[in-house]
mmCIF file of C-alpha atoms and ligand atoms in Angstrom:
data_model
loop_
_atom_site.group_PDB
_atom_site.id
_atom_site.type_symbol
_atom_site.label_atom_id
_atom_site.label_comp_id
_atom_site.label_asym_id
_atom_site.label_seq_id
_atom_site.Cartn_x
_atom_site.Cartn_y
_atom_site.Cartn_z
ATOM 1 C CA MET A 197 9.364 20.778 -21.612
ATOM 2 C CA THR A 198 9.095 20.641 -17.834
ATOM 3 C CA THR A 199 6.554 18.029 -16.701
ATOM 4 C CA LYS A 200 3.974 19.463 -14.305
ATOM 5 C CA ILE A 201 2.480 17.149 -11.711
ATOM 6 C CA LYS A 202 -0.680 17.966 -9.779
ATOM 7 C CA PHE A 203 -1.566 16.060 -6.634
ATOM 8 C CA ALA A 204 -3.623 16.359 -3.446
ATOM 9 C CA VAL A 205 -1.830 16.217 -0.103
ATOM 10 C CA LEU A 206 -3.918 14.651 2.690
ATOM 11 C CA PRO A 207 -1.652 14.392 5.753
ATOM 12 C CA GLY A 208 -4.329 13.169 8.204
ATOM 13 C CA ASP A 209 -3.589 12.658 11.889
ATOM 14 C CA GLY A 210 -0.861 11.746 14.380
ATOM 15 C CA ILE A 211 2.515 11.437 12.675
ATOM 16 C CA GLY A 212 0.831 12.004 9.260
ATOM 17 C CA PRO A 213 1.492 15.772 9.047
ATOM 18 C CA GLU A 214 5.048 15.368 10.450
ATOM 19 C CA VAL A 215 6.199 12.837 7.877
ATOM 20 C CA MET A 216 4.214 14.480 5.072
ATOM 21 C CA LYS A 217 5.970 17.821 5.541
ATOM 22 C CA VAL A 218 9.433 16.329 5.055
ATOM 23 C CA ALA A 219 8.277 14.051 2.224
ATOM 24 C CA ILE A 220 7.158 17.155 0.321
ATOM 25 C CA ASP A 221 10.591 18.697 0.985
ATOM 26 C CA VAL A 222 12.295 15.625 -0.526
ATOM 27 C CA LEU A 223 9.916 15.731 -3.508
ATOM 28 C CA GLY A 224 10.929 19.367 -3.982
ATOM 29 C CA VAL A 225 14.595 18.347 -4.219
ATOM 30 C CA ALA A 226 13.677 15.626 -6.749
ATOM 31 C CA ALA A 227 11.658 18.166 -8.770
ATOM 32 C CA LYS A 228 14.705 20.420 -9.137
ATOM 33 C CA LYS A 229 17.038 17.571 -10.033
ATOM 34 C CA PHE A 230 14.702 15.854 -12.497
ATOM 35 C CA ASP A 231 13.099 18.998 -13.889
ATOM 36 C CA PHE A 232 9.455 18.598 -13.012
ATOM 37 C CA ALA A 233 7.126 21.178 -11.450
ATOM 38 C CA MET A 234 4.766 20.396 -8.591
ATOM 39 C CA GLU A 235 1.302 21.809 -8.018
ATOM 40 C CA TYR A 236 -0.301 20.572 -4.829
ATOM 41 C CA ALA A 237 -2.738 21.636 -2.121
ATOM 42 C CA TRP A 238 -3.181 20.308 1.425
ATOM 43 C CA ALA A 239 -6.578 19.187 2.727
ATOM 44 C CA ASP A 240 -7.981 17.724 5.925
ATOM 45 C CA VAL A 241 -8.878 14.047 6.200
ATOM 46 C CA GLY A 242 -9.627 11.627 9.050
ATOM 47 C CA GLY A 243 -9.702 13.093 12.549
ATOM 48 C CA ALA A 244 -8.620 16.482 11.169
ATOM 49 C CA GLY A 245 -11.622 16.337 8.818
ATOM 50 C CA ILE A 246 -13.954 15.516 11.708
ATOM 51 C CA ASP A 247 -12.557 18.318 13.894
ATOM 52 C CA ASN A 248 -12.504 21.018 11.202
ATOM 53 C CA HIS A 249 -15.399 20.049 8.892
ATOM 54 C CA GLY A 250 -17.626 17.622 10.833
ATOM 55 C CA LYS A 251 -16.725 14.503 8.819
ATOM 56 C CA ALA A 252 -13.743 12.297 8.088
ATOM 57 C CA LEU A 253 -13.879 12.902 4.352
ATOM 58 C CA PRO A 254 -14.982 16.532 3.824
ATOM 59 C CA ASP A 255 -16.607 17.436 0.482
ATOM 60 C CA SER A 256 -13.889 20.033 -0.163
ATOM 61 C CA THR A 257 -11.246 17.295 0.192
ATOM 62 C CA VAL A 258 -13.060 15.040 -2.293
ATOM 63 C CA GLU A 259 -13.293 17.982 -4.698
ATOM 64 C CA LEU A 260 -9.547 18.641 -4.437
ATOM 65 C CA CYS A 261 -8.820 14.950 -5.106
ATOM 66 C CA LYS A 262 -11.086 14.993 -8.162
ATOM 67 C CA GLN A 263 -9.125 17.916 -9.573
ATOM 68 C CA SER A 264 -5.800 16.136 -8.986
ATOM 69 C CA ASP A 265 -3.928 13.374 -10.795
ATOM 70 C CA ALA A 266 -2.965 11.525 -7.607
ATOM 71 C CA ILE A 267 -3.381 11.610 -3.826
ATOM 72 C CA LEU A 268 -0.475 11.591 -1.404
ATOM 73 C CA PHE A 269 -1.991 10.327 1.839
ATOM 74 C CA GLY A 270 -0.547 10.302 5.379
ATOM 75 C CA SER A 271 -2.443 8.229 7.921
ATOM 76 C CA VAL A 272 -5.644 8.723 9.887
ATOM 77 C CA GLY A 273 -7.070 7.888 13.291
ATOM 78 C CA GLY A 274 -6.239 8.126 16.960
ATOM 79 C CA PRO A 275 -7.734 7.706 20.435
ATOM 80 C CA LYS A 276 -9.613 11.030 20.217
ATOM 81 C CA TRP A 277 -12.060 9.651 17.612
ATOM 82 C CA GLU A 278 -12.299 6.006 18.702
ATOM 83 C CA LYS A 279 -15.642 6.432 20.481
ATOM 84 C CA LEU A 280 -17.469 7.684 17.391
ATOM 85 C CA PRO A 281 -19.835 5.283 15.575
ATOM 86 C CA PRO A 282 -17.663 2.960 13.413
ATOM 87 C CA ASN A 283 -18.816 4.438 10.077
ATOM 88 C CA GLU A 284 -17.869 7.949 11.196
ATOM 89 C CA GLN A 285 -14.408 7.058 12.496
ATOM 90 C CA PRO A 286 -11.381 8.319 10.573
ATOM 91 C CA GLU A 287 -10.415 5.069 8.808
ATOM 92 C CA ARG A 288 -13.857 3.815 7.824
ATOM 93 C CA GLY A 289 -15.173 7.319 7.233
ATOM 94 C CA ALA A 290 -12.313 8.400 4.976
ATOM 95 C CA LEU A 291 -10.242 5.577 3.506
ATOM 96 C CA LEU A 292 -13.016 3.200 2.460
ATOM 97 C CA PRO A 293 -15.067 5.964 0.743
ATOM 98 C CA LEU A 294 -11.914 7.210 -1.013
ATOM 99 C CA ARG A 295 -11.218 3.690 -2.304
ATOM 100 C CA LYS A 296 -14.792 3.464 -3.536
ATOM 101 C CA LYS A 297 -15.032 6.967 -5.053
ATOM 102 C CA PHE A 298 -11.838 6.559 -7.038
ATOM 103 C CA SER A 299 -12.272 2.815 -7.791
ATOM 104 C CA LEU A 300 -8.885 2.026 -6.225
ATOM 105 C CA PHE A 301 -8.895 -1.654 -7.191
ATOM 106 C CA ALA A 302 -5.201 -2.532 -6.987
ATOM 107 C CA ASN A 303 -3.008 -2.338 -3.915
ATOM 108 C CA VAL A 304 0.711 -2.535 -4.610
ATOM 109 C CA ARG A 305 2.827 -2.965 -1.502
ATOM 110 C CA PRO A 306 6.586 -3.416 -1.753
ATOM 111 C CA GLY A 307 8.030 -5.702 0.916
ATOM 112 C CA LEU A 308 11.475 -4.235 1.128
ATOM 113 C CA LEU A 309 14.072 -4.779 3.835
ATOM 114 C CA TYR A 310 17.612 -3.554 3.235
ATOM 115 C CA ALA A 311 20.372 -5.999 4.163
ATOM 116 C CA GLU A 312 21.902 -3.306 6.426
ATOM 117 C CA ILE A 313 18.843 -3.335 8.710
ATOM 118 C CA ALA A 314 17.972 -7.023 8.386
ATOM 119 C CA ASP A 315 17.915 -7.164 12.198
ATOM 120 C CA ALA A 316 14.614 -5.235 12.077
ATOM 121 C CA SER A 317 12.986 -8.447 10.848
ATOM 122 C CA PRO A 318 11.771 -11.057 13.325
ATOM 123 C CA LEU A 319 13.386 -13.611 10.982
ATOM 124 C CA ARG A 320 16.902 -14.787 11.734
ATOM 125 C CA ARG A 321 19.519 -12.937 9.699
ATOM 126 C CA GLU A 322 20.835 -16.131 8.101
ATOM 127 C CA ARG A 323 17.444 -16.645 6.455
ATOM 128 C CA ILE A 324 17.594 -13.210 4.815
ATOM 129 C CA PRO A 325 21.297 -12.393 4.367
ATOM 130 C CA ASN A 326 20.530 -9.926 1.554
ATOM 131 C CA GLY A 327 17.403 -8.491 3.128
ATOM 132 C CA ILE A 328 14.005 -8.906 1.438
ATOM 133 C CA ASP A 329 12.728 -7.566 -1.856
ATOM 134 C CA ILE A 330 9.254 -8.718 -2.889
ATOM 135 C CA VAL A 331 5.941 -7.042 -3.855
ATOM 136 C CA CYS A 332 2.413 -7.934 -2.845
ATOM 137 C CA ILE A 333 -0.409 -7.124 -5.290
ATOM 138 C CA ARG A 334 -3.809 -7.236 -3.595
ATOM 139 C CA GLU A 335 -7.224 -6.886 -5.236
ATOM 140 C CA LEU A 336 -8.903 -4.115 -3.254
ATOM 141 C CA THR A 337 -12.528 -3.565 -4.259
ATOM 142 C CA GLY A 338 -14.021 -7.060 -4.568
ATOM 143 C CA GLY A 339 -14.301 -10.295 -2.622
ATOM 144 C CA ILE A 340 -15.756 -10.913 0.813
ATOM 145 C CA TYR A 341 -15.393 -7.330 2.103
ATOM 146 C CA PHE A 342 -17.770 -6.052 -0.567
ATOM 147 C CA GLY A 343 -20.167 -8.990 -1.075
ATOM 148 C CA GLU A 344 -23.674 -9.208 0.354
ATOM 149 C CA LYS A 345 -23.685 -9.576 4.150
ATOM 150 C CA ALA A 346 -26.402 -9.938 6.807
ATOM 151 C CA THR A 347 -27.212 -11.003 10.357
ATOM 152 C CA ARG A 348 -30.516 -12.610 11.342
ATOM 153 C CA ILE A 349 -32.143 -14.293 14.317
ATOM 154 C CA LEU A 350 -32.971 -17.958 13.699
ATOM 155 C CA ASP A 351 -36.168 -19.707 14.836
ATOM 156 C CA ASP A 352 -34.261 -21.363 17.713
ATOM 157 C CA GLY A 353 -33.117 -17.953 19.006
ATOM 158 C CA GLN A 354 -29.521 -18.152 17.789
ATOM 159 C CA THR A 355 -27.966 -15.373 15.758
ATOM 160 C CA GLU A 356 -26.573 -16.198 12.324
ATOM 161 C CA SER A 357 -24.373 -14.003 10.127
ATOM 162 C CA HIS A 358 -22.976 -14.387 6.661
ATOM 163 C CA ASP A 359 -20.541 -12.616 4.348
ATOM 164 C CA THR A 360 -20.322 -13.438 0.677
ATOM 165 C CA MET A 361 -17.186 -13.687 -1.429
ATOM 166 C CA VAL A 362 -17.925 -12.687 -5.014
ATOM 167 C CA TYR A 363 -15.596 -12.230 -8.003
ATOM 168 C CA LYS A 364 -16.235 -11.930 -11.685
ATOM 169 C CA THR A 365 -13.816 -12.550 -14.544
ATOM 170 C CA SER A 366 -13.237 -8.888 -15.438
ATOM 171 C CA GLU A 367 -12.267 -8.020 -11.834
ATOM 172 C CA ILE A 368 -9.697 -10.828 -11.830
ATOM 173 C CA GLU A 369 -8.312 -9.955 -15.254
ATOM 174 C CA ARG A 370 -7.715 -6.283 -14.509
ATOM 175 C CA ILE A 371 -5.741 -7.038 -11.325
ATOM 176 C CA ALA A 372 -3.872 -9.807 -13.202
ATOM 177 C CA GLN A 373 -2.679 -7.122 -15.606
ATOM 178 C CA VAL A 374 -1.277 -5.078 -12.664
ATOM 179 C CA ALA A 375 0.608 -8.183 -11.488
ATOM 180 C CA ILE A 376 1.971 -8.663 -15.018
ATOM 181 C CA ASP A 377 3.074 -5.017 -15.322
ATOM 182 C CA THR A 378 4.766 -5.211 -11.930
ATOM 183 C CA ALA A 379 6.517 -8.483 -12.765
ATOM 184 C CA ARG A 380 7.776 -7.155 -16.105
ATOM 185 C CA ALA A 381 9.617 -4.370 -14.238
ATOM 186 C CA ARG A 382 11.162 -6.966 -11.906
ATOM 187 C CA SER A 383 12.188 -10.602 -12.414
ATOM 188 C CA LYS A 384 9.129 -11.774 -14.390
ATOM 189 C CA LYS A 385 7.877 -14.179 -11.748
ATOM 190 C CA VAL A 386 4.360 -14.174 -10.235
ATOM 191 C CA THR A 387 2.895 -16.385 -7.521
ATOM 192 C CA SER A 388 -0.892 -16.295 -7.517
ATOM 193 C CA VAL A 389 -2.453 -17.162 -4.163
ATOM 194 C CA ASP A 390 -5.930 -18.666 -3.725
ATOM 195 C CA LYS A 391 -7.824 -21.442 -1.950
ATOM 196 C CA ALA A 392 -8.934 -23.324 -5.046
ATOM 197 C CA ASN A 393 -9.190 -26.621 -3.155
ATOM 198 C CA VAL A 394 -12.147 -25.213 -1.171
ATOM 199 C CA LEU A 395 -13.582 -21.978 -2.577
ATOM 200 C CA GLU A 396 -15.574 -21.559 -5.771
ATOM 201 C CA THR A 397 -14.295 -17.988 -6.230
ATOM 202 C CA SER A 398 -10.741 -19.340 -5.995
ATOM 203 C CA VAL A 399 -11.459 -21.936 -8.709
ATOM 204 C CA LEU A 400 -12.554 -19.048 -10.944
ATOM 205 C CA TRP A 401 -9.539 -16.986 -9.829
ATOM 206 C CA ARG A 402 -7.052 -19.733 -10.743
ATOM 207 C CA LYS A 403 -8.749 -20.553 -14.053
ATOM 208 C CA THR A 404 -8.980 -16.885 -15.081
ATOM 209 C CA VAL A 405 -5.426 -16.019 -14.014
ATOM 210 C CA THR A 406 -4.000 -19.052 -15.833
ATOM 211 C CA ALA A 407 -5.846 -18.217 -19.063
ATOM 212 C CA TYR A 408 -5.043 -14.489 -18.866
ATOM 213 C CA PHE A 409 -1.323 -15.036 -18.305
ATOM 214 C CA ALA A 410 -1.171 -17.641 -21.094
ATOM 215 C CA LYS A 411 -2.719 -15.172 -23.515
ATOM 216 C CA HIS A 412 -1.164 -11.862 -22.417
ATOM 217 C CA ALA A 413 2.044 -12.753 -20.582
ATOM 218 C CA PRO A 414 3.730 -15.912 -21.852
ATOM 219 C CA ASP A 415 7.023 -14.250 -20.809
ATOM 220 C CA ILE A 416 6.054 -14.351 -17.110
ATOM 221 C CA ALA A 417 6.605 -17.466 -14.985
ATOM 222 C CA LEU A 418 3.342 -18.060 -13.127
ATOM 223 C CA ASN A 419 2.783 -20.476 -10.282
ATOM 224 C CA HIS A 420 -0.118 -21.006 -7.878
ATOM 225 C CA LEU A 421 -0.142 -21.513 -4.125
ATOM 226 C CA TYR A 422 -2.904 -22.157 -1.586
ATOM 227 C CA VAL A 423 -3.160 -19.300 0.892
ATOM 228 C CA ASP A 424 -2.326 -21.379 3.982
ATOM 229 C CA ASN A 425 0.856 -22.574 2.311
ATOM 230 C CA ALA A 426 1.665 -19.015 1.148
ATOM 231 C CA ALA A 427 1.386 -17.739 4.745
ATOM 232 C CA MET A 428 3.881 -20.399 5.853
ATOM 233 C CA GLN A 429 6.283 -19.865 2.961
ATOM 234 C CA LEU A 430 6.321 -16.115 3.613
ATOM 235 C CA VAL A 431 7.919 -16.629 7.020
ATOM 236 C CA ARG A 432 10.004 -19.627 5.954
ATOM 237 C CA ASP A 433 11.707 -17.994 2.960
ATOM 238 C CA PRO A 434 10.161 -14.682 1.801
ATOM 239 C CA ASN A 435 12.614 -14.225 -1.075
ATOM 240 C CA GLN A 436 11.305 -17.340 -2.870
ATOM 241 C CA PHE A 437 8.580 -14.930 -4.030
ATOM 242 C CA ASP A 438 8.967 -11.972 -6.319
ATOM 243 C CA VAL A 439 5.421 -10.770 -7.043
ATOM 244 C CA LEU A 440 2.839 -12.220 -4.667
ATOM 245 C CA PHE A 441 -0.599 -11.728 -6.188
ATOM 246 C CA THR A 442 -3.951 -12.386 -4.537
ATOM 247 C CA GLU A 443 -7.560 -11.425 -3.812
ATOM 248 C CA ASN A 444 -8.764 -8.921 -1.241
ATOM 249 C CA MET A 445 -8.989 -10.758 2.093
ATOM 250 C CA PHE A 446 -6.013 -13.054 1.509
ATOM 251 C CA GLY A 447 -4.033 -9.982 0.436
ATOM 252 C CA ASP A 448 -5.083 -8.042 3.515
ATOM 253 C CA ILE A 449 -3.631 -10.748 5.746
ATOM 254 C CA LEU A 450 -0.584 -11.695 3.661
ATOM 255 C CA SER A 451 0.499 -8.081 3.035
ATOM 256 C CA ASP A 452 0.404 -7.378 6.783
ATOM 257 C CA GLU A 453 2.384 -10.556 7.441
ATOM 258 C CA MET A 454 4.865 -9.408 4.811
ATOM 259 C CA SER A 455 5.203 -5.995 6.509
ATOM 260 C CA VAL A 456 6.047 -7.643 9.826
ATOM 261 C CA VAL A 457 8.582 -9.951 8.201
ATOM 262 C CA CYS A 458 10.144 -6.876 6.575
ATOM 263 C CA GLY A 459 10.695 -5.093 9.889
ATOM 264 C CA SER A 460 9.490 -1.611 10.749
ATOM 265 C CA LEU A 461 6.190 -0.155 9.571
ATOM 266 C CA GLY A 462 8.126 3.091 9.246
ATOM 267 C CA MET A 463 9.723 1.733 6.055
ATOM 268 C CA MET A 464 6.611 0.326 4.331
ATOM 269 C CA ALA A 465 5.093 2.272 1.436
ATOM 270 C CA SER A 466 2.020 1.405 -0.612
ATOM 271 C CA ALA A 467 0.124 2.403 -3.731
ATOM 272 C CA SER A 468 -3.575 1.941 -4.406
ATOM 273 C CA LEU A 469 -4.192 2.282 -8.125
ATOM 274 C CA GLY A 470 -7.534 3.336 -9.591
ATOM 275 C CA LEU A 471 -9.430 2.388 -12.715
ATOM 276 C CA GLY A 472 -9.254 6.012 -13.855
ATOM 277 C CA ILE A 473 -6.526 7.261 -16.183
ATOM 278 C CA ASN A 474 -5.200 10.714 -15.266
ATOM 279 C CA SER A 475 -4.095 13.637 -17.434
ATOM 280 C CA HIS A 476 -0.641 12.033 -17.777
ATOM 281 C CA GLY A 477 -2.160 8.914 -19.336
ATOM 282 C CA LYS A 478 -1.251 6.988 -16.146
ATOM 283 C CA ARG A 479 -3.393 5.509 -13.405
ATOM 284 C CA PHE A 480 -4.911 7.795 -10.781
ATOM 285 C CA GLY A 481 -3.658 6.489 -7.442
ATOM 286 C CA LEU A 482 -3.550 6.977 -3.681
ATOM 287 C CA TYR A 483 -0.123 6.623 -2.095
ATOM 288 C CA GLU A 484 0.338 6.067 1.636
ATOM 289 C CA PRO A 485 2.532 4.454 4.288
ATOM 290 C CA ALA A 486 1.334 0.973 5.280
ATOM 291 C CA GLY A 487 1.359 1.941 8.975
ATOM 292 C CA GLY A 488 -1.106 4.059 10.906
ATOM 293 C CA SER A 489 -0.965 7.406 12.672
ATOM 294 C CA ALA A 490 1.294 6.066 15.480
ATOM 295 C CA PRO A 491 -0.291 8.095 18.325
ATOM 296 C CA ASP A 492 2.359 6.757 20.733
ATOM 297 C CA ILE A 493 5.090 8.803 19.031
ATOM 298 C CA ALA A 494 3.066 11.608 17.395
ATOM 299 C CA GLY A 495 4.285 15.151 18.077
ATOM 300 C CA LYS A 496 7.736 14.000 19.220
ATOM 301 C CA GLY A 497 9.520 14.524 15.916
ATOM 302 C CA ILE A 498 10.884 10.970 15.949
ATOM 303 C CA ALA A 499 8.656 9.184 13.404
ATOM 304 C CA ASN A 500 10.403 7.457 10.527
ATOM 305 C CA PRO A 501 9.565 9.448 7.360
ATOM 306 C CA CYS A 502 10.896 6.771 4.955
ATOM 307 C CA ALA A 503 7.504 5.107 4.344
ATOM 308 C CA GLN A 504 5.982 8.457 3.365
ATOM 309 C CA ILE A 505 8.957 9.389 1.198
ATOM 310 C CA LEU A 506 8.922 5.964 -0.508
ATOM 311 C CA SER A 507 5.151 6.359 -1.055
ATOM 312 C CA SER A 508 5.793 9.638 -2.863
ATOM 313 C CA ALA A 509 8.336 7.792 -5.070
ATOM 314 C CA LEU A 510 5.623 5.264 -5.927
ATOM 315 C CA MET A 511 3.377 8.202 -6.874
ATOM 316 C CA LEU A 512 6.011 9.585 -9.246
ATOM 317 C CA ARG A 513 6.402 6.163 -10.875
ATOM 318 C CA HIS A 514 2.793 4.970 -11.178
ATOM 319 C CA SER A 515 0.777 8.172 -11.631
ATOM 320 C CA PHE A 516 3.304 10.388 -13.424
ATOM 321 C CA GLY A 517 5.687 8.002 -15.203
ATOM 322 C CA LEU A 518 8.692 9.726 -13.565
ATOM 323 C CA THR A 519 10.573 6.459 -13.128
ATOM 324 C CA GLY A 520 14.054 8.020 -12.951
ATOM 325 C CA ALA A 521 13.069 10.370 -10.131
ATOM 326 C CA ALA A 522 11.270 7.550 -8.308
ATOM 327 C CA ALA A 523 14.285 5.256 -8.510
ATOM 328 C CA ALA A 524 16.600 8.076 -7.347
ATOM 329 C CA ILE A 525 14.458 8.734 -4.260
ATOM 330 C CA GLU A 526 14.375 5.007 -3.473
ATOM 331 C CA LYS A 527 18.155 4.815 -3.812
ATOM 332 C CA ALA A 528 18.640 7.919 -1.624
ATOM 333 C CA VAL A 529 16.517 6.344 1.128
ATOM 334 C CA LYS A 530 18.502 3.106 0.910
ATOM 335 C CA ASP A 531 21.849 4.940 0.934
ATOM 336 C CA ALA A 532 20.885 7.114 3.897
ATOM 337 C CA VAL A 533 19.719 4.134 5.952
ATOM 338 C CA ALA A 534 22.724 2.020 4.891
ATOM 339 C CA SER A 535 25.111 4.797 5.932
ATOM 340 C CA GLY A 536 23.741 4.605 9.464
ATOM 341 C CA THR A 537 21.317 7.536 9.588
ATOM 342 C CA ARG A 538 18.326 5.914 11.267
ATOM 343 C CA THR A 539 15.242 6.788 13.262
ATOM 344 C CA GLY A 540 14.635 4.936 16.526
ATOM 345 C CA ASP A 541 12.465 2.181 14.995
ATOM 346 C CA ILE A 542 15.411 0.920 12.885
ATOM 347 C CA ALA A 543 18.332 1.921 15.124
ATOM 348 C CA PHE A 544 18.206 -1.170 17.409
ATOM 349 C CA GLY A 545 19.196 0.841 20.451
ATOM 350 C CA GLY A 546 22.059 2.581 18.618
ATOM 351 C CA LYS A 547 22.296 6.285 17.820
ATOM 352 C CA SER A 548 19.069 7.546 16.304
ATOM 353 C CA VAL A 549 17.993 10.738 14.548
ATOM 354 C CA GLY A 550 14.657 12.567 14.354
ATOM 355 C CA THR A 551 12.222 12.856 11.448
ATOM 356 C CA ALA A 552 13.743 16.055 10.040
ATOM 357 C CA GLU A 553 17.334 14.812 10.200
ATOM 358 C CA MET A 554 16.417 11.512 8.524
ATOM 359 C CA ALA A 555 14.702 13.364 5.683
ATOM 360 C CA ALA A 556 17.584 15.816 5.350
ATOM 361 C CA ALA A 557 20.025 12.906 4.967
ATOM 362 C CA ILE A 558 17.845 11.497 2.182
ATOM 363 C CA ALA A 559 17.531 14.890 0.459
ATOM 364 C CA GLU A 560 21.300 15.350 0.647
ATOM 365 C CA ARG A 561 21.942 12.007 -1.076
ATOM 366 C CA LEU A 562 19.366 12.823 -3.712
HETATM 367 P P1 NAD B 315 0.297 2.147 13.867
HETATM 368 O O1 NAD B 315 0.761 1.618 12.571
HETATM 369 O O2 NAD B 315 -0.102 3.560 13.914
HETATM 370 O O3 NAD B 315 1.434 1.896 14.966
HETATM 371 C C1 NAD B 315 1.936 0.596 15.283
HETATM 372 C C2 NAD B 315 3.364 0.720 15.842
HETATM 373 O O4 NAD B 315 4.243 1.045 14.752
HETATM 374 C C3 NAD B 315 3.492 1.842 16.866
HETATM 375 O O5 NAD B 315 4.368 1.460 17.878
HETATM 376 C C4 NAD B 315 4.084 2.988 16.059
HETATM 377 O O6 NAD B 315 4.845 3.888 16.833
HETATM 378 C C5 NAD B 315 4.926 2.251 15.024
HETATM 379 N N1 NAD B 315 5.049 3.033 13.786
HETATM 380 C C6 NAD B 315 4.126 3.171 12.805
HETATM 381 N N2 NAD B 315 4.573 4.016 11.849
HETATM 382 C C7 NAD B 315 5.799 4.424 12.264
HETATM 383 C C8 NAD B 315 6.776 5.327 11.733
HETATM 384 N N3 NAD B 315 6.571 5.962 10.578
HETATM 385 N N4 NAD B 315 7.919 5.518 12.420
HETATM 386 C C9 NAD B 315 8.155 4.857 13.575
HETATM 387 N N5 NAD B 315 7.280 4.008 14.130
HETATM 388 C C10 NAD B 315 6.116 3.796 13.485
HETATM 389 O O7 NAD B 315 -0.920 1.195 14.318
HETATM 390 P P2 NAD B 315 -1.914 1.329 15.548
HETATM 391 O O8 NAD B 315 -1.202 1.842 16.755
HETATM 392 O O9 NAD B 315 -2.606 0.038 15.599
HETATM 393 O O10 NAD B 315 -2.980 2.409 15.078
HETATM 394 C C11 NAD B 315 -2.932 3.798 15.439
HETATM 395 C C12 NAD B 315 -4.040 4.519 14.708
HETATM 396 O O11 NAD B 315 -3.784 4.476 13.299
HETATM 397 C C13 NAD B 315 -5.414 3.899 14.912
HETATM 398 O O12 NAD B 315 -6.349 4.940 15.053
HETATM 399 C C14 NAD B 315 -5.651 3.123 13.626
HETATM 400 O O13 NAD B 315 -7.028 3.009 13.346
HETATM 401 C C15 NAD B 315 -4.943 3.998 12.631
HETATM 402 N N6 NAD B 315 -4.517 3.315 11.385
HETATM 403 C C16 NAD B 315 -4.612 4.035 10.252
HETATM 404 C C17 NAD B 315 -4.178 3.493 9.069
HETATM 405 C C18 NAD B 315 -4.267 4.337 7.817
HETATM 406 O O14 NAD B 315 -4.431 5.529 7.912
HETATM 407 N N7 NAD B 315 -4.167 3.740 6.653
HETATM 408 C C19 NAD B 315 -3.595 2.214 9.035
HETATM 409 C C20 NAD B 315 -3.469 1.521 10.231
HETATM 410 C C21 NAD B 315 -3.927 2.084 11.424
#
């Protein structure tokens, strides 16, 4: 029987709608080849939500997401909305509430750089002769970004602020399971990153991760690294890692460092997995490029659509269990780029193609 997949399409702002349109085209080709049917609807989010509905995350958009099994997200923001109060701006007004509403606790970000475009990395080619292929798993709904915070005026007139980093065992265990699942589909190696020599939450993190892996994943090789060392190792030799696994703030910083090491933002996909299980028995998730709305190139038809297309492959894999179709899309992207079809961000001054042509080359290989 043909599998039917239902997802919400939230293109957002800037290059979001441009890359989303062609990503849906590529998904359509995959649907024909792998015999699945797609049901999806588009909705405004971010600046488009503010302009058309008065807020970054319109109620109608939330409703559509609730009725879907996954969200394919573009990117939000741009200069037009930067003067709004911070909580009403596209990113804070849309992405953070979406993460909260759908309990998106696990961020999975592949750090992938094909050998053929290794020059996109700031690292010297001899350090990464075969490119880079790692994954960063970041806890997304706990830690210092969500703990109690306050600012007060002291008796001596100074201002004092604090943020609190809080984790409990169950939060650590559920993200540990995502790291285990990811590692089992790769080379069964996880590096857990913390600051257990200084932070109490990191002591709990290390203790909980060690016990959880011993009980549930004796087949996975686990090692631990302090975050300052991990940041250094990531630029020294990124491929020493396979699955890099850490808490919210460390993951925020390390996953961005990883994206830079891997070259263009136009190639970086990500998945944010929720606690909820969808009608396919898989995790509800939000899938989006790691980059932003790229206002500097928006409307020119030159944005790299690969990150959006690779995000849709992650959606097929994680929320719909369509692993064959996901792998085929990923291979088509790699083949197209390797054959020399490249947008400006990965062309290094050579011949470049536009968004539509890049996507067409991927669809053709698929
Ligand atoms: P950005 O990621 O949008 O752009 C940084 C640089 O990378 C730019 O030079 C851009 O042209 C390039 N780039 C990004 N994606 C590309 C692609 N697909 N193809 C080719 N080049 C690409 O970051 P920024 O300029 O700091 O932010 C722009 C806006 O995006 C801001 O409003 C910011 O708040 C927002 N933003 C949104 C998200 C999100 O929606 N998740 C993430 C980051 C930034």
